[in-house]
């Protein structure tokens, strides 16, 4: 008689946390358990996915390993916590309905249409052929339609669309790609496309699309409803209509983003390398900043004076349908709002708030629960640099180097994002905008409540910028309800942000260069060299103070900053200088500076960029933030010749006087602005290396952090990184959150909310 040794049978309950809901995780677990011959069950809870499996010990061990390594493409497994249970002897594996309760899971961002859905979309024999809302478990809206957790259809804005029999069958089949795909839809069960044009009957479905095409060809401006809000759309090659849109939106010269029909169309208007192509075609489909091709068939009014174009590809079926008939191959695709207001999300609201902007409205009846603007990124030295972190990224969290108590950091007033944190996670919101009107403040409040619901974080402390007039700070003080409100210095928060995203817990040599930040001495800081850790900072050096004449007027008029810098440097206002010629208010400016009227002292590096830009004859009046610096940067790559302007450093003061004197000499000698731009950028990079080496010699620090809006500048960031790395420093630069004020909230949280 032979004896067979049966493998030991075990049962285990596993709690899987991370991005594991709305990404096909339960059907993946079901299929994996069936493959390994395991019985049990799997279900969604507010804490994550709970799987109970029973079977041979080796198979259960393999299951625990493979739920990490073989997870679906959109899933991110953070932790797997297992506990042993008594065996039951079952033979079936089932998928449970979701259950509510305490806990936390991570919500997926909105995801661009996947290859499988595009294939069905293009197949005339498929029942979802040309369906504007085709989606599956691996793609489509997530964050913008979720109203609560756990993530199931009743907790989304799809709750009002009953499934047809075919969709219901797919939704219930664990072997189907649309099993529990909450946005699942088809032409039979909605949503439905519609076009509203004043004075005409509403058109639906294919008729709506045909009318939209005709309008775009005829030079109209459409309001088109996307995943996270409305876009204003027109033919990007039509100078007249783009100019009209710019006037209607009160846009100044700020660039518009464009959407190209496909990658080939994008290549015809801009240079696209392999890294940029990966971003354009990946699951996030952000706006990517690309160098415009000479002679590109894009109206000059799309991005006046800017060598770059912000380009994206269609990331929803509706966007793709805008290109499927003869007509424009590149469309302006800009946020549907008035300048300074939040993006419009509701259909009724769009009809009123966009009435003066759009000629017709192409919308649908799937509600958007929270707004989410398009993300903007650029590639620097083969590495992604976020400029605006929103659709496709939010609300995915940043994992922290140190634990934090439950907290809300409200960010700054420009490019506002806020941040909720608890434990080792920080959830950054989508882009909110500039906090200068009631509509944006209301959008901030709604978005904050929504993120609390999704994360389960109940803040015990609120964190703000130290600027007493920031609306974000005032909001926090009004809503504190007895909770402490902690202020964090602006540039300290910038540097803590880049440290936190790199999970760095130590002290750094920090270069915090931006346009405006409230300093501890009441001055306007912005050209700061700080020795910084989470616990505090020492101001090691800063750009020498100069007067900021007229506050915002000085920001909007770079020629004013040029003349203020000249005066501070002891240089005359030579009438041959472009800045002197451009400044129509010379007498007023001279009186302001003579009598110190409305002249706040500033150490801003952004304002120095403005001054050099104006002195070189590049930009004297700024129609949007950082226009002078952006246009100066655009010339640097073509700057020929050797040399770099030299700064002088005395004690803790960085004196730009020698730089300004050299710029004046070059201007009067007829040197090309591109050469002056290149010399200025090189000089600034060399200055940073010199200062870092001095700190290393005195303090032994070898890690450098770069943060602040100036480091969106590709030329400076690349040159500085190369120079510092070549000098033996480890360089921390932004990879996951923007270096601008859009990243402030993460740094605020890391400084003020740490445990212990």
Coordinates of N, CA and C in Angstrom, one line a residue, residues 527-616:
X527 N 14.8 85.2 -4.4 CA 16.1 84.8 -4.9 C 16.9 84.2 -3.7
X528 N 16.4 83.1 -3.2 CA 16.9 82.6 -1.9 C 17.8 81.4 -2.0
X529 N 18.8 81.4 -1.1 CA 19.7 80.3 -0.9 C 19.6 79.9 0.6
X530 N 18.9 78.8 0.8 CA 18.6 78.4 2.2 C 19.3 77.1 2.5
X531 N 19.7 77.0 3.8 CA 20.2 75.7 4.3 C 18.9 75.2 5.0
X532 N 18.3 74.2 4.5 CA 17.0 73.8 4.9 C 16.8 72.4 5.2
X533 N 16.0 72.1 6.2 CA 15.5 70.8 6.5 C 14.0 71.0 6.9
X534 N 13.3 69.9 7.2 CA 11.9 70.1 7.6 C 11.8 70.9 8.9
X535 N 12.7 70.8 9.8 CA 12.6 71.5 11.1 C 12.8 73.0 11.0
X536 N 13.4 73.5 9.9 CA 13.7 74.9 9.8 C 14.7 75.2 8.7
X537 N 15.1 76.5 8.6 CA 16.0 76.9 7.6 C 16.8 78.1 8.1
X538 N 18.0 78.2 7.4 CA 18.9 79.4 7.6 C 19.0 80.1 6.3
X539 N 18.8 81.4 6.3 CA 18.9 82.1 5.0 C 20.4 82.4 4.8
X540 N 21.0 81.6 3.9 CA 22.5 81.7 3.7 C 22.8 82.9 2.8
X541 N 22.0 83.1 1.8 CA 22.3 84.2 0.8 C 21.0 84.5 0.1
X542 N 21.0 85.7 -0.5 CA 19.8 86.1 -1.3 C 20.2 87.2 -2.2
X543 N 19.4 87.3 -3.3 CA 19.6 88.4 -4.2 C 19.4 89.7 -3.5
X544 N 20.2 90.6 -3.8 CA 20.2 92.0 -3.2 C 18.8 92.6 -3.4
X545 N 18.3 93.2 -2.4 CA 17.0 93.9 -2.5 C 17.1 95.1 -3.5
X546 N 16.0 95.2 -4.2 CA 15.7 96.3 -5.1 C 14.3 96.7 -4.9
X547 N 13.9 98.0 -5.2 CA 12.5 98.3 -5.0 C 11.6 97.7 -6.1
X548 N 10.5 97.2 -5.7 CA 9.4 96.7 -6.7 C 8.4 97.9 -6.8
X549 N 8.6 98.7 -7.9 CA 7.8 99.9 -8.0 C 6.3 99.6 -8.4
X550 N 5.4 100.0 -7.5 CA 4.0 99.8 -7.8 C 3.5 98.5 -7.6
X551 N 4.2 97.6 -6.9 CA 3.7 96.2 -6.6 C 3.3 95.5 -7.9
X552 N 2.0 95.2 -8.1 CA 1.6 94.4 -9.3 C 2.0 95.2 -10.6
X553 N 2.0 96.5 -10.5 CA 2.3 97.2 -11.7 C 3.8 97.0 -12.1
X554 N 4.6 96.8 -11.1 CA 6.0 96.4 -11.4 C 6.1 95.0 -12.0
X555 N 5.2 94.1 -11.6 CA 5.2 92.8 -12.2 C 4.7 92.8 -13.6
X556 N 3.7 93.5 -13.9 CA 3.1 93.6 -15.2 C 3.9 94.3 -16.2
X557 N 4.9 95.1 -15.7 CA 5.7 96.0 -16.6 C 7.2 95.7 -16.4
X558 N 7.7 94.7 -17.0 CA 9.2 94.4 -16.8 C 10.1 95.6 -17.1
X559 N 9.7 96.6 -17.9 CA 10.5 97.7 -18.1 C 10.7 98.5 -16.8
X560 N 9.7 98.5 -15.9 CA 9.8 99.2 -14.6 C 10.9 98.5 -13.8
X561 N 10.9 97.1 -13.8 CA 11.9 96.4 -13.0 C 13.3 96.6 -13.6
X562 N 13.4 96.7 -14.9 CA 14.7 97.0 -15.5 C 15.2 98.3 -15.0
X563 N 14.4 99.3 -15.0 CA 14.9 100.6 -14.6 C 15.2 100.7 -13.1
X564 N 14.3 99.9 -12.3 CA 14.6 99.9 -10.9 C 15.9 99.2 -10.6
X565 N 16.2 98.1 -11.3 CA 17.5 97.4 -11.1 C 18.6 98.3 -11.6
X566 N 18.5 99.0 -12.7 CA 19.6 99.9 -13.1 C 19.9 100.9 -12.0
X567 N 18.9 101.5 -11.5 CA 19.1 102.5 -10.5 C 19.7 101.9 -9.2
X568 N 19.3 100.7 -8.8 CA 19.9 100.1 -7.6 C 21.4 99.8 -7.9
X569 N 21.7 99.5 -9.1 CA 23.1 99.1 -9.5 C 23.9 100.4 -9.8
X570 N 23.3 101.6 -9.7 CA 24.1 102.8 -10.0 C 24.3 103.0 -11.4
X571 N 23.5 102.5 -12.3 CA 23.6 102.7 -13.7 C 22.6 103.6 -14.3
X572 N 23.0 104.5 -15.2 CA 22.1 105.5 -15.7 C 21.0 105.0 -16.6
X573 N 19.9 105.7 -16.7 CA 18.9 105.3 -17.6 C 19.2 105.9 -19.0
X574 N 20.1 105.2 -19.7 CA 20.5 105.7 -21.0 C 19.3 105.6 -22.0
X575 N 19.0 106.7 -22.6 CA 17.8 106.8 -23.5 C 17.9 105.8 -24.7
X576 N 19.1 105.3 -25.0 CA 19.3 104.3 -26.1 C 18.8 102.9 -25.7
X577 N 18.6 102.7 -24.4 CA 18.2 101.4 -23.9 C 16.7 101.1 -24.2
X578 N 16.4 99.9 -24.7 CA 15.0 99.6 -25.0 C 14.1 99.8 -23.8
X579 N 14.5 99.5 -22.6 CA 13.7 99.6 -21.5 C 13.3 101.1 -21.2
X580 N 14.2 102.0 -21.4 CA 14.0 103.4 -21.2 C 13.0 103.9 -22.3
X581 N 13.2 103.4 -23.5 CA 12.3 103.8 -24.6 C 10.9 103.3 -24.4
X582 N 10.8 102.1 -23.8 CA 9.5 101.4 -23.6 C 8.7 102.0 -22.5
X583 N 9.4 102.6 -21.5 CA 8.7 103.0 -20.3 C 8.1 104.4 -20.5
X584 N 6.8 104.5 -20.6 CA 6.1 105.7 -20.9 C 5.9 106.6 -19.6
X585 N 6.1 106.0 -18.5 CA 5.9 106.6 -17.2 C 7.2 106.9 -16.5
X586 N 8.2 107.4 -17.2 CA 9.5 107.6 -16.6 C 9.5 108.6 -15.5
X587 N 8.8 109.7 -15.6 CA 8.7 110.7 -14.5 C 8.1 110.1 -13.3
X588 N 6.9 109.4 -13.5 CA 6.2 108.8 -12.4 C 7.1 107.8 -11.7
X589 N 7.8 107.0 -12.5 CA 8.6 105.9 -11.9 C 9.8 106.6 -11.1
X590 N 10.4 107.6 -11.7 CA 11.5 108.3 -11.0 C 11.0 108.8 -9.7
X591 N 9.8 109.4 -9.6 CA 9.3 110.0 -8.4 C 9.0 108.9 -7.4
X592 N 8.5 107.7 -7.9 CA 8.2 106.6 -7.0 C 9.5 106.2 -6.3
X593 N 10.6 106.0 -7.1 CA 11.8 105.5 -6.6 C 12.5 106.6 -5.7
X594 N 12.4 107.8 -6.1 CA 13.0 108.9 -5.3 C 12.4 109.0 -3.9
X595 N 11.1 108.8 -3.8 CA 10.4 109.1 -2.5 C 9.9 107.8 -1.9
X596 N 10.3 106.6 -2.5 CA 9.9 105.3 -1.9 C 8.4 105.2 -1.8
X597 N 7.7 105.5 -2.8 CA 6.2 105.4 -2.8 C 5.8 104.1 -3.4
X598 N 5.1 103.2 -2.6 CA 4.6 101.9 -3.1 C 5.8 101.1 -3.7
X599 N 6.9 101.1 -3.0 CA 8.1 100.4 -3.5 C 8.5 99.3 -2.4
X600 N 7.9 98.2 -2.5 CA 8.3 97.1 -1.6 C 9.7 96.6 -2.0
X601 N 10.6 96.3 -1.0 CA 11.9 95.7 -1.4 C 11.7 94.2 -1.8
X602 N 12.4 93.9 -2.8 CA 12.3 92.5 -3.3 C 13.6 91.9 -3.6
X603 N 13.8 90.6 -3.3 CA 15.0 89.8 -3.7 C 14.6 88.8 -4.8
X604 N 13.5 89.1 -5.5 CA 13.0 88.1 -6.5 C 13.9 87.8 -7.7
X605 N 14.1 86.6 -7.9 CA 14.9 86.2 -9.1 C 14.0 86.3 -10.3
X606 N 12.7 86.1 -10.1 CA 11.7 86.3 -11.3 C 11.8 87.7 -11.8
X607 N 11.9 88.7 -10.9 CA 11.9 90.1 -11.3 C 13.2 90.4 -11.9
X608 N 14.3 89.7 -11.6 CA 15.6 89.9 -12.3 C 15.5 89.4 -13.7
X609 N 14.8 88.3 -13.9 CA 14.6 87.8 -15.2 C 13.8 88.8 -16.0
X610 N 12.8 89.4 -15.4 CA 12.0 90.4 -16.1 C 12.9 91.6 -16.5
X611 N 13.8 92.0 -15.6 CA 14.6 93.2 -15.9 C 15.6 92.9 -17.1
X612 N 16.2 91.7 -17.1 CA 17.1 91.4 -18.1 C 16.4 91.2 -19.4
X613 N 15.2 90.6 -19.4 CA 14.4 90.5 -20.6 C 14.1 91.8 -21.2
X614 N 13.7 92.8 -20.4 CA 13.3 94.1 -20.9 C 14.6 94.8 -21.4
X615 N 15.7 94.8 -20.6 CA 16.9 95.4 -21.0 C 17.4 94.9 -22.4
X616 N 17.2 93.6 -22.6 CA 17.6 93.0 -23.9 C 16.7 93.3 -25.0

